[in-house]
PDB file of C-alpha atoms and ligand atoms in Angstrom:
ATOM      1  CA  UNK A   1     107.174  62.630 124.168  1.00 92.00           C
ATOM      2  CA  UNK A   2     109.856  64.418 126.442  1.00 95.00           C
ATOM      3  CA  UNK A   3     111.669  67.139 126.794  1.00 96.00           C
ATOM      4  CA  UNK A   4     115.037  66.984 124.848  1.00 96.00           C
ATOM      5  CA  UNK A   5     116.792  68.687 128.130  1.00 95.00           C
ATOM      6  CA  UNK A   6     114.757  66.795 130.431  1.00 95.00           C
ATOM      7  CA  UNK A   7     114.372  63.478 129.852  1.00 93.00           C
ATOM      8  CA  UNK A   8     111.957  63.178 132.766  1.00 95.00           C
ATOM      9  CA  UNK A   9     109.293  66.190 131.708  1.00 95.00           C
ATOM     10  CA  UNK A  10     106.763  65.574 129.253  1.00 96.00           C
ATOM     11  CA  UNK A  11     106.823  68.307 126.187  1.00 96.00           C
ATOM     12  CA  UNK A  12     104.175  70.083 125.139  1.00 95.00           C
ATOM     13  CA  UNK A  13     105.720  71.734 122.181  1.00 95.00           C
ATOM     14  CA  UNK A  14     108.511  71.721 119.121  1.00 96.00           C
ATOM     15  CA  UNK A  15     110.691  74.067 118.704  1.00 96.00           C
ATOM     16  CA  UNK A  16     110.220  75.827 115.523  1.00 95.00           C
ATOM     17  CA  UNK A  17     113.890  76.057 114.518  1.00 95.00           C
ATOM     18  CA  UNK A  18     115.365  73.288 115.148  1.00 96.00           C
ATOM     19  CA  UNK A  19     112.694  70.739 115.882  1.00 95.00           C
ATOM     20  CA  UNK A  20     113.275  69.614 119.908  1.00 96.00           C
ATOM     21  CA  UNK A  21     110.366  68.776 121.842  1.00 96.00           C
ATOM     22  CA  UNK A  22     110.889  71.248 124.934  1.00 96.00           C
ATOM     23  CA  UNK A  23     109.006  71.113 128.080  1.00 96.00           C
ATOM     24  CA  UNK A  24     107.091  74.407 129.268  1.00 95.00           C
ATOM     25  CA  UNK A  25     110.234  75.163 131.237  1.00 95.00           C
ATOM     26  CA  UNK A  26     112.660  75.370 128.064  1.00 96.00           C
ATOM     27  CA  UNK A  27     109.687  76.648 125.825  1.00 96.00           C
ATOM     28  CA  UNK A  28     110.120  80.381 124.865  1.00 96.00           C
ATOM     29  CA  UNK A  29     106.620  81.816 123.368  1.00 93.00           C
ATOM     30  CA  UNK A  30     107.738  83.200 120.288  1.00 90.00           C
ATOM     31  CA  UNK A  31     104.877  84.163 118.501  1.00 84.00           C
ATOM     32  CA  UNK A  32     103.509  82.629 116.166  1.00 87.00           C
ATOM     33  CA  UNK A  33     105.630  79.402 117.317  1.00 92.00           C
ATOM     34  CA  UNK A  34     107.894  78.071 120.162  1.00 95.00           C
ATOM     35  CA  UNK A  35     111.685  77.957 120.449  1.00 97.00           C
ATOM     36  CA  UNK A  36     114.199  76.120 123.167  1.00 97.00           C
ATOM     37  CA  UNK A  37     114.012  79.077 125.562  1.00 95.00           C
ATOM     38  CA  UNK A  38     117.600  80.730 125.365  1.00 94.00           C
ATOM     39  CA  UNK A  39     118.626  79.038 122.692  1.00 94.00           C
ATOM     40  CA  UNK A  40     116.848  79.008 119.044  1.00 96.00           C
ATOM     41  CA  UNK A  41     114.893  82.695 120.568  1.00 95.00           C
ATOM     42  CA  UNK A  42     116.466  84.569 118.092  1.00 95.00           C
ATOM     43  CA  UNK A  43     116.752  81.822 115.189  1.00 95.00           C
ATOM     44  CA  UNK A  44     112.642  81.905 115.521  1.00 95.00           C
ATOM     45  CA  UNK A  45     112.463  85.234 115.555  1.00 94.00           C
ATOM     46  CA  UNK A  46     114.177  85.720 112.571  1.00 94.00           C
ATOM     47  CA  UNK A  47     112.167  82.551 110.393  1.00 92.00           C
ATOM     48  CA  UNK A  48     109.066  84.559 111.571  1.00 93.00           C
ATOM     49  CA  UNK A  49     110.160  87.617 109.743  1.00 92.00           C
ATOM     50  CA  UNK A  50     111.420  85.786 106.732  1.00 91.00           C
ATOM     51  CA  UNK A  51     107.567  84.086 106.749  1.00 89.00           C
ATOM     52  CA  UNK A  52     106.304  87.190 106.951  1.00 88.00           C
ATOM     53  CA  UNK A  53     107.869  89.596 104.633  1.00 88.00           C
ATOM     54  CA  UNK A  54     107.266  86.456 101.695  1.00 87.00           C
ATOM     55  CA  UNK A  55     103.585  87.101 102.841  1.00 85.00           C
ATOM     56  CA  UNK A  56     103.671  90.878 101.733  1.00 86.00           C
ATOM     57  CA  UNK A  57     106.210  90.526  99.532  1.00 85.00           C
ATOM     58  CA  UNK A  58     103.364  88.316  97.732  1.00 80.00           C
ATOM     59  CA  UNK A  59     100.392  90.541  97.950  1.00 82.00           C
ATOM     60  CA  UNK A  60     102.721  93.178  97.039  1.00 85.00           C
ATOM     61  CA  UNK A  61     103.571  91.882  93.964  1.00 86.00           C
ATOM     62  CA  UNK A  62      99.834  90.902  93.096  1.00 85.00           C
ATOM     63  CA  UNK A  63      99.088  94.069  93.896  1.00 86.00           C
ATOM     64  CA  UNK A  64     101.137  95.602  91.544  1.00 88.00           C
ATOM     65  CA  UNK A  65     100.315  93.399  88.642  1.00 87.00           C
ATOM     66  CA  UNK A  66      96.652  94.975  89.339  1.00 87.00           C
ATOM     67  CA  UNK A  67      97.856  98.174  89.430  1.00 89.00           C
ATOM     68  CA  UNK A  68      99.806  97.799  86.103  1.00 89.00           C
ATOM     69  CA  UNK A  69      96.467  95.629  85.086  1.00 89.00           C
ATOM     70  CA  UNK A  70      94.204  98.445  85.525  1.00 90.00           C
ATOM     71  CA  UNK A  71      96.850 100.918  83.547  1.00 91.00           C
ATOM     72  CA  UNK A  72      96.825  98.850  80.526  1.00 90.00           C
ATOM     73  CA  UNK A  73      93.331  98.645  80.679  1.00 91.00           C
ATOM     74  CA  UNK A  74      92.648 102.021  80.571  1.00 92.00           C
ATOM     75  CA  UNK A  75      95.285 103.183  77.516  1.00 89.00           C
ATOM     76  CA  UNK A  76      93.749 100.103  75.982  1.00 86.00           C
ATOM     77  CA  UNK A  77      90.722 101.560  75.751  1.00 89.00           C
ATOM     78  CA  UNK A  78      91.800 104.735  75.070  1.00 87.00           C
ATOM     79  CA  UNK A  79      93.304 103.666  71.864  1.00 82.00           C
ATOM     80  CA  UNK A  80      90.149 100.971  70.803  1.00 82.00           C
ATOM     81  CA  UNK A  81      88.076 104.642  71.451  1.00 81.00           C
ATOM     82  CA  UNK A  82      90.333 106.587  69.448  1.00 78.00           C
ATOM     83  CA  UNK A  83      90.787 104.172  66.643  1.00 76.00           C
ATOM     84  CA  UNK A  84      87.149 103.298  66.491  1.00 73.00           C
ATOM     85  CA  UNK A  85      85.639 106.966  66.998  1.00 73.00           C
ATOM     86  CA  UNK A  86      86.356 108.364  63.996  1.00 70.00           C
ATOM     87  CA  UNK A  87      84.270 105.660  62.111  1.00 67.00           C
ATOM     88  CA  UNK A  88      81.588 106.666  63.609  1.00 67.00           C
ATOM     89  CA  UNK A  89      81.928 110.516  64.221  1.00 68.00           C
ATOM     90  CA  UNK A  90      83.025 110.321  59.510  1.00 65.00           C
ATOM     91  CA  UNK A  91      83.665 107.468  57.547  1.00 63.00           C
ATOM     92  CA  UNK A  92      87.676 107.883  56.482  1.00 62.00           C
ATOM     93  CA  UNK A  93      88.425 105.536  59.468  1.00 57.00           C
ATOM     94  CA  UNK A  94      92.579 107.426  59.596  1.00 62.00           C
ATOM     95  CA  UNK A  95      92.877 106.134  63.069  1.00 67.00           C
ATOM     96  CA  UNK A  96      91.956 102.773  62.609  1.00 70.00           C
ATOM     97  CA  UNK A  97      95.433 101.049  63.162  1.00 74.00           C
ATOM     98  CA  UNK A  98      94.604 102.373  66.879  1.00 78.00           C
ATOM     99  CA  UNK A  99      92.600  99.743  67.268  1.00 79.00           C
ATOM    100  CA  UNK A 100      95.304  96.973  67.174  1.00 83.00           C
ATOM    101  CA  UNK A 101      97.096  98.635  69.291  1.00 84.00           C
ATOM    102  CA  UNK A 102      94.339  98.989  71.924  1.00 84.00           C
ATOM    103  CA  UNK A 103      93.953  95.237  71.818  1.00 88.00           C
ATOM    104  CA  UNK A 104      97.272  94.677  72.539  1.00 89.00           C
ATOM    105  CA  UNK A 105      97.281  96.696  75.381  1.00 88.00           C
ATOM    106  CA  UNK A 106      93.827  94.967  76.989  1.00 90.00           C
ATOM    107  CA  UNK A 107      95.437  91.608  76.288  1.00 91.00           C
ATOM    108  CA  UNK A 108      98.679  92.636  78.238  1.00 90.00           C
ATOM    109  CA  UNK A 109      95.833  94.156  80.794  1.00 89.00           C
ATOM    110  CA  UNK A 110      94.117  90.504  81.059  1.00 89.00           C
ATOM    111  CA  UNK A 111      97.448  88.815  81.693  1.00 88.00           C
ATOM    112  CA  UNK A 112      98.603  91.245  84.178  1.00 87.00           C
ATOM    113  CA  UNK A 113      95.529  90.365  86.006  1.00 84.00           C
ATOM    114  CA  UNK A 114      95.805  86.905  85.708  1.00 87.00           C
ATOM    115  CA  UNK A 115      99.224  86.757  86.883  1.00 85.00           C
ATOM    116  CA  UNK A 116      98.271  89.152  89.949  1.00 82.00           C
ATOM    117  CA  UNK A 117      95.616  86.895  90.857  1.00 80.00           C
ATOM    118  CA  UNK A 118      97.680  83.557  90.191  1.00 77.00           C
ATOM    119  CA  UNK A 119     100.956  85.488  93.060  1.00 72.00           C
ATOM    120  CA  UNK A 120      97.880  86.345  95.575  1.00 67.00           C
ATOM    121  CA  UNK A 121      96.062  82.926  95.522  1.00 66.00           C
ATOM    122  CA  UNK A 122     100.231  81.069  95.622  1.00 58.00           C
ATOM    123  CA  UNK A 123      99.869  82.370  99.889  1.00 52.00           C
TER     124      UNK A 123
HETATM  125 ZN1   ZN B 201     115.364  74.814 119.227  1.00 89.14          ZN
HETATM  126 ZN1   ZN B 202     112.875  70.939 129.473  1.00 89.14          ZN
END
């Protein structure tokens, strides 16, 4: 393959914008990547940010299903504990509706999770 400027030097890379095999004189080292030296720079530049903030942006978002995961887990318990405590402690069982409730919340706890690990795995 040759250079798209040169049609007499061999390439030895693609541009990452726009796709031209460039010879090491028109290849800028844009890193991670190459771009036509003075040309698609900035254009490279830029795609390596977008690439990158997606990246966080994912584990971000994983992350805070996890957080939001553990939070529901914990008030879920809370309210199993409270609703189921009583029964033990006497036997008029007044907070039992609690217990509903708690299983909501760990069932909203175990799809948080899920979906936090389903966004981190996606990258
Ligand atoms: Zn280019
Ligand atoms: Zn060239």
């Amino acid at each position: 393959m040759k250079c798209y400027y040169h049609h007499q030097a061999d390439a030895v890379a693609l541009c990452k914008s726009c796709n031209r095999a460039v010879c090491p004189e028109c290849a800028a080292d844009v890193h991670p990547g190459t771009a036509c030296k003075g040309r698609c720079e900035s254009d490279v530049a830029d795609l390596n940010t977008i690439i990158e903030r997606s990246k966080t942006a994912y584990t971000k978002t994983g992350q805070a299903y996890r957080r939001s995961g553990v939070f529901t887990l914990i008030i879920g318990l809370l309210f199993v504990a409270l609703g189921l405590l009583p029964l033990l402690v006497n036997e008029n069982g007044g907070a039992l509706f609690m217990a509903p409730i708690g299983a909501v919340f760990l069932l909203s706890s175990f799809f948080s999770f899920r979906s936090g690990k389903q966004i981190t795995e996606v990258k």
